[in-house]
Coordinates of C-alpha atoms and ligand atoms in Angstrom, one line a residue:
X1401 CA -88.5 -19.6 -8.5
X1402 CA -92.2 -19.9 -9.1
X1403 CA -94.6 -20.9 -6.4
X1404 CA -97.3 -23.2 -7.9
X1405 CA -99.7 -23.2 -5.0
X1406 CA -100.3 -19.9 -3.4
X1407 CA -102.0 -19.7 0.0
X1408 CA -105.6 -18.6 0.0
X1409 CA -104.7 -15.1 1.2
X1410 CA -102.7 -14.5 -2.0
X1411 CA -105.3 -16.2 -4.3
X1412 CA -107.9 -13.8 -3.0
X1413 CA -105.7 -10.8 -3.7
X1414 CA -104.7 -11.8 -7.2
X1415 CA -107.6 -9.8 -8.9
X1416 CA -106.4 -6.7 -7.1
X1417 CA -102.9 -7.1 -8.6
X1418 CA -104.4 -7.9 -12.0
X1419 CA -106.5 -4.8 -11.9
X1420 CA -103.4 -2.6 -11.3
X1421 CA -101.4 -4.4 -14.0
X1422 CA -104.2 -4.1 -16.5
X1423 CA -104.0 -0.4 -16.0
X1424 CA -100.4 -0.4 -17.1
X1425 CA -98.7 -0.4 -13.7
X1426 CA -96.6 -3.0 -11.9
X1427 CA -97.8 -4.7 -8.7
X1428 CA -96.1 -7.3 -6.5
X1429 CA -96.7 -9.1 -3.2
X1430 CA -93.8 -8.0 -0.8
X1431 CA -92.6 -8.3 2.7
X1432 CA -93.2 -10.8 5.4
X1433 CA -96.0 -12.7 3.7
X1434 CA -93.8 -13.7 0.8
X1435 CA -91.0 -14.7 3.2
X1436 CA -93.3 -16.7 5.4
X1437 CA -95.0 -18.5 2.5
X1438 CA -91.7 -19.7 1.1
X1439 CA -90.8 -20.9 4.7
X1440 CA -94.1 -22.8 4.7
X1441 CA -95.5 -20.7 7.5
X1442 CA -99.0 -19.4 7.7
X1443 CA -99.5 -15.7 6.9
X1444 CA -101.6 -13.0 8.4
X1445 CA -101.6 -10.0 6.1
X1446 CA -100.7 -9.5 2.5
X1447 CA -98.7 -6.4 1.5
X1448 CA -98.7 -5.1 -2.1
X1449 CA -96.0 -2.8 -3.7
X1450 CA -96.8 -1.0 -6.9
X1451 CA -95.4 1.5 -9.4
X1452 CA -98.8 3.3 -9.4
X1453 CA -98.9 6.5 -7.3
X1454 CA -101.5 6.7 -4.5
X1455 CA -103.8 8.9 -6.6
X1456 CA -103.6 6.4 -9.5
X1457 CA -104.5 3.6 -7.1
X1458 CA -107.4 5.6 -5.8
X1459 CA -108.7 6.0 -9.3
X1460 CA -108.6 2.3 -10.0
X1461 CA -110.6 1.1 -7.0
X1462 CA -114.0 2.1 -5.8
X1463 CA -113.2 1.7 -2.1
X1464 CA -109.9 2.8 -0.6
X1465 CA -108.7 4.2 2.7
X1466 CA -105.8 6.7 3.1
X1467 CA -104.0 4.7 5.8
X1468 CA -100.6 6.2 5.2
X1469 CA -100.9 8.4 2.2
X1470 CA -97.8 10.5 3.0
X1471 CA -95.7 7.3 2.8
X1472 CA -97.5 6.2 -0.3
X1473 CA -99.8 3.6 1.5
X1474 CA -103.4 3.3 0.5
X1475 CA -105.6 0.5 1.7
X1476 CA -107.7 -1.2 -1.1
X1477 CA -110.9 -2.7 0.2
X1478 CA -111.9 -5.7 -1.8
X1479 CA -114.7 -8.1 -0.9
X1480 CA -114.3 -7.3 2.8
X1481 CA -110.5 -7.6 2.9
X1482 CA -108.1 -4.6 3.2
X1483 CA -104.9 -4.7 1.2
X1484 CA -102.1 -2.2 2.2
X1485 CA -100.8 -1.0 -1.1
X1486 CA -97.6 1.1 -1.1
X1487 CA -96.1 2.9 -4.0
X1488 CA -92.5 1.9 -4.8
X1489 CA -90.2 4.4 -2.9
X1490 CA -86.6 5.1 -2.3
X1491 CA -85.6 6.5 1.0
X1492 CA -82.6 8.8 0.6
X1493 CA -81.4 10.8 3.5
X1494 CA -81.8 10.0 7.2
X1495 CA -80.5 12.7 9.6
X1496 CA -81.9 11.3 12.8
X1497 CA -81.1 7.6 12.5
X1498 CA -84.8 6.7 12.6
X1499 CA -87.0 8.1 9.9
X1500 CA -86.2 9.2 6.3
X1501 CA -86.3 12.9 5.9
X1502 CA -88.6 12.5 3.0
X1503 CA -90.1 9.8 0.9
X1504 CA -89.5 9.7 -2.8
X1505 CA -91.9 7.7 -5.0
X1506 CA -90.2 5.8 -7.8
X1507 CA -91.4 3.6 -10.6
X1508 CA -88.7 0.9 -10.2
X1509 CA -89.2 -2.2 -8.1
X1510 CA -85.4 -2.6 -7.7
X1511 CA -85.2 0.8 -6.0
X1512 CA -87.9 -0.2 -3.6
X1513 CA -86.4 -3.5 -2.7
X1514 CA -83.0 -1.9 -2.2
X1515 CA -84.3 0.2 0.8
X1516 CA -85.7 -2.9 2.6
X1517 CA -84.0 -4.1 5.7
X1518 CA -83.0 -7.8 5.2
X1519 CA -82.6 -9.9 2.1
X1520 CA -85.3 -12.3 3.3
X1521 CA -87.6 -9.3 3.5
X1522 CA -86.7 -7.9 0.1
X1523 CA -88.4 -10.6 -2.0
X1524 CA -91.2 -9.7 -4.3
X1525 CA -93.8 -12.1 -5.9
X1526 CA -95.8 -11.6 -9.1
X1527 CA -99.5 -12.5 -8.9
X1528 CA -98.7 -15.7 -10.8
X1529 CA -96.3 -16.9 -8.0
X1530 CA -93.0 -15.9 -9.7
X1531 CA -90.5 -14.8 -7.1
X1532 CA -88.2 -11.8 -7.8
X1533 CA -85.0 -12.2 -5.8
X1534 CA -82.5 -9.4 -6.4
X1535 CA -80.5 -9.8 -3.3
X1536 CA -80.1 -13.6 -2.8
X1537 CA -82.9 -13.6 -0.2
X1538 CA -83.9 -17.1 -1.3
X1539 CA -80.4 -18.5 -0.5
X1540 CA -80.5 -16.7 2.9
X1541 CA -83.9 -18.2 3.6
X1542 CA -82.6 -21.6 2.7
X1543 CA -79.6 -21.2 5.0
X1544 CA -81.7 -19.6 7.8
X1545 CA -79.8 -16.4 7.7
X1546 CA -80.5 -12.8 8.4
X1547 CA -78.4 -10.5 6.2
X1548 CA -78.8 -6.7 5.7
X1549 CA -79.5 -5.6 2.1
X1550 CA -76.4 -3.7 0.9
X1551 CA -73.9 -2.3 3.3
X1552 CA -75.0 -3.3 6.8
X1553 CA -73.0 -0.4 8.4
X1554 CA -75.0 2.1 6.3
X1555 CA -78.3 0.4 6.8
X1556 CA -78.1 0.5 10.6
X1557 CA -76.8 4.0 10.5
X1558 CA -79.8 5.0 8.4
X1559 CA -82.3 3.4 10.7
X1560 CA -81.2 2.0 14.1
X1561 CA -84.5 0.2 14.7
X1562 CA -83.3 -2.4 12.1
X1563 CA -80.9 -3.7 14.7
X1564 CA -83.8 -4.7 16.9
X1565 CA -85.6 -6.1 14.0
X1566 CA -82.6 -8.3 13.2
X1567 CA -82.6 -9.9 16.7
X1568 CA -86.4 -10.3 16.7
X1569 CA -86.4 -12.1 13.3
X1570 CA -83.6 -14.3 14.7
X1571 CA -86.1 -15.3 17.4
X1572 CA -89.2 -15.5 15.3
X1573 CA -87.7 -17.5 12.5
X1574 CA -85.0 -19.4 14.4
X1575 CA -82.4 -17.9 12.1
X1576 CA -78.7 -16.8 12.6
X1577 CA -77.5 -13.2 11.8
X1578 CA -74.6 -13.4 9.4
X1579 CA -71.3 -12.1 10.8
X1580 CA -71.0 -9.0 8.7
X1581 CA -74.5 -7.9 9.7
X1582 CA -73.9 -8.8 13.4
X1583 CA -70.6 -6.9 13.4
X1584 CA -72.4 -3.8 12.1
X1585 CA -74.9 -4.1 14.9
X1586 CA -72.1 -4.2 17.4
X1587 CA -70.6 -1.1 15.8
X1588 CA -73.8 0.9 15.8
X1589 CA -75.6 -0.5 18.9
X1590 CA -75.5 2.9 20.7
X1591 CA -77.7 4.4 18.0
X1592 CA -80.6 2.4 19.4
X1593 CA -80.8 5.1 22.2
X1594 CA -82.1 7.4 19.5
X1595 CA -85.1 5.3 18.7
X1596 CA -88.5 5.9 20.4
X1597 CA -88.8 3.4 23.2
X1598 CA -92.3 2.4 22.0
X1599 CA -90.8 1.2 18.8
X1600 CA -88.0 -0.7 20.5
X1601 CA -90.6 -2.2 22.8
X1602 CA -92.6 -3.7 19.9
X1603 CA -89.5 -5.5 18.7
X1604 CA -88.4 -6.7 22.1
X1605 CA -91.9 -8.2 22.8
X1606 CA -91.8 -9.9 19.4
X1607 CA -88.4 -11.3 20.3
X1608 CA -89.7 -12.8 23.6
X1609 CA -92.8 -14.2 22.0
X1610 CA -91.1 -15.6 19.0
X1611 CA -90.3 -19.3 18.6
X1612 CA -86.7 -19.2 19.8
X1613 CA -86.1 -16.1 22.0
X1614 CA -82.8 -17.6 23.1
X1615 CA -81.7 -17.3 19.5
X1616 CA -82.5 -13.6 19.4
X1617 CA -81.3 -12.8 22.9
X1618 CA -77.8 -14.1 22.1
X1619 CA -77.0 -11.5 19.5
X1620 CA -79.0 -8.9 21.5
X1621 CA -76.5 -9.5 24.4
X1622 CA -73.3 -10.1 22.3
X1623 CA -73.7 -6.9 20.2
X1624 CA -74.3 -4.7 23.2
X1625 CA -77.8 -3.7 22.0
X1626 CA -79.1 -4.5 25.5
X1627 CA -77.1 -1.6 27.0
X1628 CA -79.2 0.9 25.1
X1629 CA -82.6 -0.4 26.4
X1630 CA -84.2 1.4 29.3
X1631 CA -83.3 0.0 32.8
X1632 CA -81.3 -2.8 31.3
X1633 CA -77.9 -1.2 32.1
X1634 CA -77.2 -3.2 35.3
X1635 CA -78.8 -6.4 34.2
X1636 CA -76.3 -8.2 32.0
X1637 CA -76.1 -11.2 34.4
X1638 CA -79.9 -11.6 34.7
X1639 CA -80.4 -11.2 31.0
X1640 CA -77.8 -13.9 30.3
X1641 CA -79.6 -16.2 32.8
X1642 CA -82.8 -15.6 31.0
X1643 CA -81.2 -16.3 27.6
X1644 CA -79.8 -19.5 28.9
X1645 CA -83.0 -20.7 30.5
X1646 CA -85.4 -20.0 27.6
X1647 CA -86.1 -22.8 25.3
X1648 CA -89.3 -21.5 23.6
X1649 CA -91.3 -18.2 23.3
X1650 CA -93.2 -16.9 26.2
X1651 CA -97.0 -16.8 25.9
X1652 CA -97.6 -13.0 25.6
X1653 CA -96.4 -9.5 26.4
X1654 CA -97.4 -9.7 30.1
X1655 CA -95.3 -12.9 30.5
X1656 CA -92.3 -11.3 28.8
X1657 CA -92.4 -8.3 31.2
X1658 CA -93.1 -10.6 34.2
X1659 CA -90.1 -12.7 33.2
X1660 CA -87.8 -9.6 33.0
X1661 CA -89.1 -8.1 36.2
X1662 CA -88.8 -11.4 38.1
X1663 CA -85.3 -12.1 36.7
X1664 CA -84.2 -8.6 37.7
X1665 CA -85.6 -9.1 41.2
X1666 CA -88.0 -6.2 41.0
X1667 CA -91.1 -6.0 43.2
X1668 CA -94.0 -3.5 43.7
X1669 CA -93.1 0.1 42.8
X1670 CA -89.8 -1.0 41.2
X1671 CA -91.9 -3.0 38.7
X1672 CA -93.9 0.1 37.9
X1673 CA -90.8 2.2 37.5
X1674 CA -89.3 -0.3 35.1
X1675 CA -92.4 -0.5 32.9
X1676 CA -92.9 3.2 32.9
X1677 CA -89.5 3.6 31.4
X1678 CA -90.6 1.3 28.7
X1679 CA -93.9 3.2 28.3
X1680 CA -96.2 0.2 28.6
X1681 CA -99.9 0.6 29.4
X1682 CA -101.1 1.0 33.0
X1683 CA -103.1 -2.2 32.5
X1684 CA -99.8 -4.0 31.7
X1685 CA -98.2 -2.5 34.8
X1686 CA -100.9 -3.7 37.1
X1687 CA -100.9 -7.2 35.6
X1688 CA -97.1 -7.5 35.8
X1689 CA -97.0 -6.4 39.4
X1690 CA -99.6 -9.0 40.3
X1691 CA -97.9 -11.8 38.3
X1692 CA -94.4 -10.9 39.6
X1693 CA -95.7 -11.3 43.2
X1694 CA -97.2 -14.7 42.3
X1695 CA -93.9 -15.8 40.7
X1696 CA -92.0 -14.9 43.9
X1697 CA -94.5 -17.0 45.9
X1698 CA -94.3 -19.9 43.4
X1699 CA -90.6 -19.9 43.8
X1700 CA -91.2 -20.6 47.5
X1701 CA -93.8 -23.4 46.9
X1702 CA -97.4 -23.9 46.0
X1703 CA -99.8 -21.0 46.4
X1704 CA -102.2 -20.8 49.3
X1705 CA -105.9 -19.8 48.7
X1706 CA -105.4 -16.1 49.2
X1707 CA -102.4 -16.0 46.9
X1708 CA -104.3 -17.9 44.2
X1709 CA -107.2 -15.5 44.6
X1710 CA -105.0 -12.5 44.4
X1711 CA -103.3 -13.8 41.3
X1712 CA -106.5 -14.6 39.5
X1713 CA -107.2 -17.1 36.7
X1714 CA -105.8 -15.0 33.8
X1715 CA -102.4 -14.5 35.4
X1716 CA -101.9 -18.0 36.7
X1717 CA -100.5 -19.3 33.4
X1718 CA -98.3 -16.2 33.1
X1719 CA -96.8 -16.6 36.6
X1720 CA -96.5 -20.3 36.2
X1721 CA -94.6 -20.0 32.9
X1722 CA -92.2 -17.5 34.4
X1723 CA -91.6 -19.6 37.5
X1724 CA -90.9 -22.6 35.4
X1725 CA -88.4 -20.7 33.3
X1726 CA -86.7 -19.6 36.5
X1727 CA -86.5 -23.2 37.7
X1728 CA -89.7 -24.0 39.6
X1729 CA -91.8 -27.1 38.9
X1730 CA -94.7 -26.8 36.5
X1731 CA -97.8 -26.6 38.7
X1732 CA -100.3 -25.2 36.2
X1733 CA -102.9 -28.0 36.4
X1734 CA -102.9 -28.1 40.2
X1735 CA -103.0 -24.3 40.4
X1736 CA -106.0 -24.0 38.0
X1737 CA -107.8 -26.8 39.8
X1738 CA -107.2 -25.1 43.2
X1739 CA -108.3 -21.8 41.8
X1740 CA -111.6 -23.3 40.5
X1741 CA -112.2 -24.7 44.0
X1742 CA -111.9 -21.3 45.7
X1743 CA -115.1 -20.3 47.6
X1744 CA -115.1 -17.0 45.6
X1745 CA -113.2 -15.7 42.6
X1746 CA -113.6 -11.9 42.7
X1747 CA -114.6 -9.1 45.0
X1748 CA -118.1 -9.0 43.5
X1749 CA -118.7 -12.6 44.5
X1750 CA -118.8 -11.6 48.2
X1751 CA -122.4 -12.1 49.4
X1752 CA -122.5 -8.6 51.1
X1753 CA -121.8 -5.1 49.9
X1754 CA -120.8 -1.9 51.8
X1755 CA -124.5 -0.9 51.6
X1756 CA -125.6 -4.1 53.3
X1757 CA -123.2 -3.5 56.1
X1758 CA -124.4 0.1 56.5
X1759 CA -128.0 -1.1 56.6
X1760 CA -126.9 -3.4 59.4
X1761 CA -125.8 -0.3 61.4
X1762 CA -122.1 -0.1 60.6
X1763 CA -120.9 3.5 60.1
X1764 CA -119.6 4.5 56.7
X1765 CA -115.8 5.3 56.7
X1766 CA -112.5 3.5 56.6
X1767 CA -113.7 0.8 59.1
X1768 CA -116.3 -0.3 56.5
X1769 CA -113.6 -0.9 53.9
X1770 CA -111.5 -2.8 56.4
X1771 CA -114.4 -5.0 57.4
X1772 CA -115.2 -5.9 53.8
X1773 CA -111.5 -6.8 53.2
X1774 CA -111.5 -9.0 56.3
X1775 CA -114.7 -10.8 55.2
X1776 CA -113.3 -11.3 51.7
X1777 CA -110.2 -12.8 53.3
X1778 CA -112.1 -15.1 55.6
X1779 CA -114.3 -16.3 52.8
X1780 CA -111.5 -17.0 50.4
X1781 CA -109.6 -18.9 53.1
X1782 CA -112.7 -21.0 53.8
X1783 CA -112.9 -19.7 57.4
X1784 CA -116.5 -18.6 57.0
X1785 CA -119.3 -19.3 54.5
X1786 CA -120.1 -16.8 51.8
X1787 CA -123.7 -16.2 53.0
X1788 CA -125.3 -12.8 53.5
X1789 CA -126.7 -13.4 57.0
X1790 CA -123.6 -15.1 58.2
X1791 CA -121.4 -12.3 56.9
X1792 CA -123.6 -9.5 58.4
X1793 CA -123.5 -11.2 61.8
X1794 CA -119.7 -11.6 61.5
X1795 CA -119.3 -8.0 60.5
X1796 CA -121.2 -6.7 63.5
X1797 CA -119.1 -8.9 65.8
X1798 CA -115.9 -7.6 64.2
X1799 CA -117.1 -4.0 64.3
X1800 CA -117.9 -4.3 68.1
X1801 CA -114.5 -5.7 68.8
X1802 CA -112.7 -2.7 67.1
Ligands
ATP3138 P1 -94.1 -9.4 10.3 O1 -94.4 -10.8 10.1 O2 -93.7 -9.1 11.7 O3 -95.2 -8.4 9.8 P2 -92.6 -8.2 8.1 O4 -91.4 -8.6 7.5 O5 -93.9 -8.2 7.3 O6 -92.8 -9.1 9.4 P3 -93.2 -5.4 8.7 O7 -92.8 -4.6 9.9 O8 -94.6 -5.7 8.5 O9 -92.4 -6.8 8.8 O10 -92.6 -4.7 7.4 C1 -93.0 -5.1 6.1 C2 -91.8 -5.0 5.2 O11 -91.3 -3.7 5.1 C3 -90.6 -5.8 5.7 O12 -90.6 -7.1 5.2 C4 -89.4 -5.0 5.0 O13 -89.3 -5.4 3.7 C5 -89.9 -3.6 5.1 N1 -89.5 -2.9 6.3 C6 -90.2 -2.8 7.5 N2 -89.5 -2.0 8.4 C7 -88.3 -1.7 7.8 C8 -87.2 -0.9 8.2 N3 -87.2 -0.4 9.4 N4 -86.2 -0.7 7.3 C9 -86.3 -1.3 6.0 N5 -87.3 -2.0 5.6 C10 -88.3 -2.2 6.5
MG3139 MG1 -95.8 -7.5 8.0

């Protein structure tokens, strides 16, 4: 197969491959960008594989960055674009089910393609568009199938993360996993427990944000992979419900976690405990706690002014999408309009500060914080206008009544 019209990203990179070839080495486009181009999808980054060793690449190009030199990866900077260029390698022994013990550089493309995970990811393309297909990846692309390169049992035993990659590609590409590959996942699912949770997390989020998460969640559930994910142990029924209700990818990572936390019935500290087990950022934990609260409220009906304010504009689409997946009506337009109409949108919008209240004679201390919160509440609910003089008068009245 030869692609006649290469996307702009490849066209721009052709001179880089030509330079490597003119020096007597081989160079190919590899990985996701080749796969996605054949599928007619847009691509983000272009990866290059070469027979040249990292030192040899560095001699050929003026500007390079050692992005992963131990693994043979050098970034070539060309006209403002960076190209990850990796020396052909074979990965021989894995003793811990996750990383090869050592990387061996080789001069053979076939050796390099052999160690790749799935046939659709083991395609290479010459700079002229000619596709090298040693493992029938093109047929699998045509039939929308994910198949391990070589013996699937061995491949998942070598690197257990590949099992999560299989289910996330099923979601991202709307593909099926072929039976022999799926059976091997079932046989080796427990090895997922050996993988660093941060790496599993990346694949799980790609699964949820992919085009057909229901398509990835099905084998995720059927193979038992779910059992080896943190805090998923008691959640088979909820995960099945989520699988059945999803018809498209969720908008982002926060939405994925909010969906899981809501489906699992978690609130407050339980949300934090769950996300800490997955090692997400603190920022994500805060956002998911807020959004999960809003989802529970949306499941009871529309949000009142204070609930809208507490959720905030950024998390409204998140909470709404999750509530819709869990069976509530889609209220996004109304929610956004109501949020825009709120008298204030964030704490800083309040027309007085703690300093103003102290100048008006209120003693510093916990009372001050309580008064500010009360004023914020009354303004958001439209019970009082957001005006400095009005708020100071109101705060002295409140302070005197305490
Ligand atoms: P994406 O669109 O998500 O970037 P991708 O296929 O490019 O998809 P990457 O994680 O960027 O995936 O990896 C690039 C290539 O490296 C893959 O296409 C595959 O050939 C190979 N690869 C990546 N991870 C593994 C792995 N764990 N085992 C074997 N090969 C892998
Ligand atoms: Mg990639």
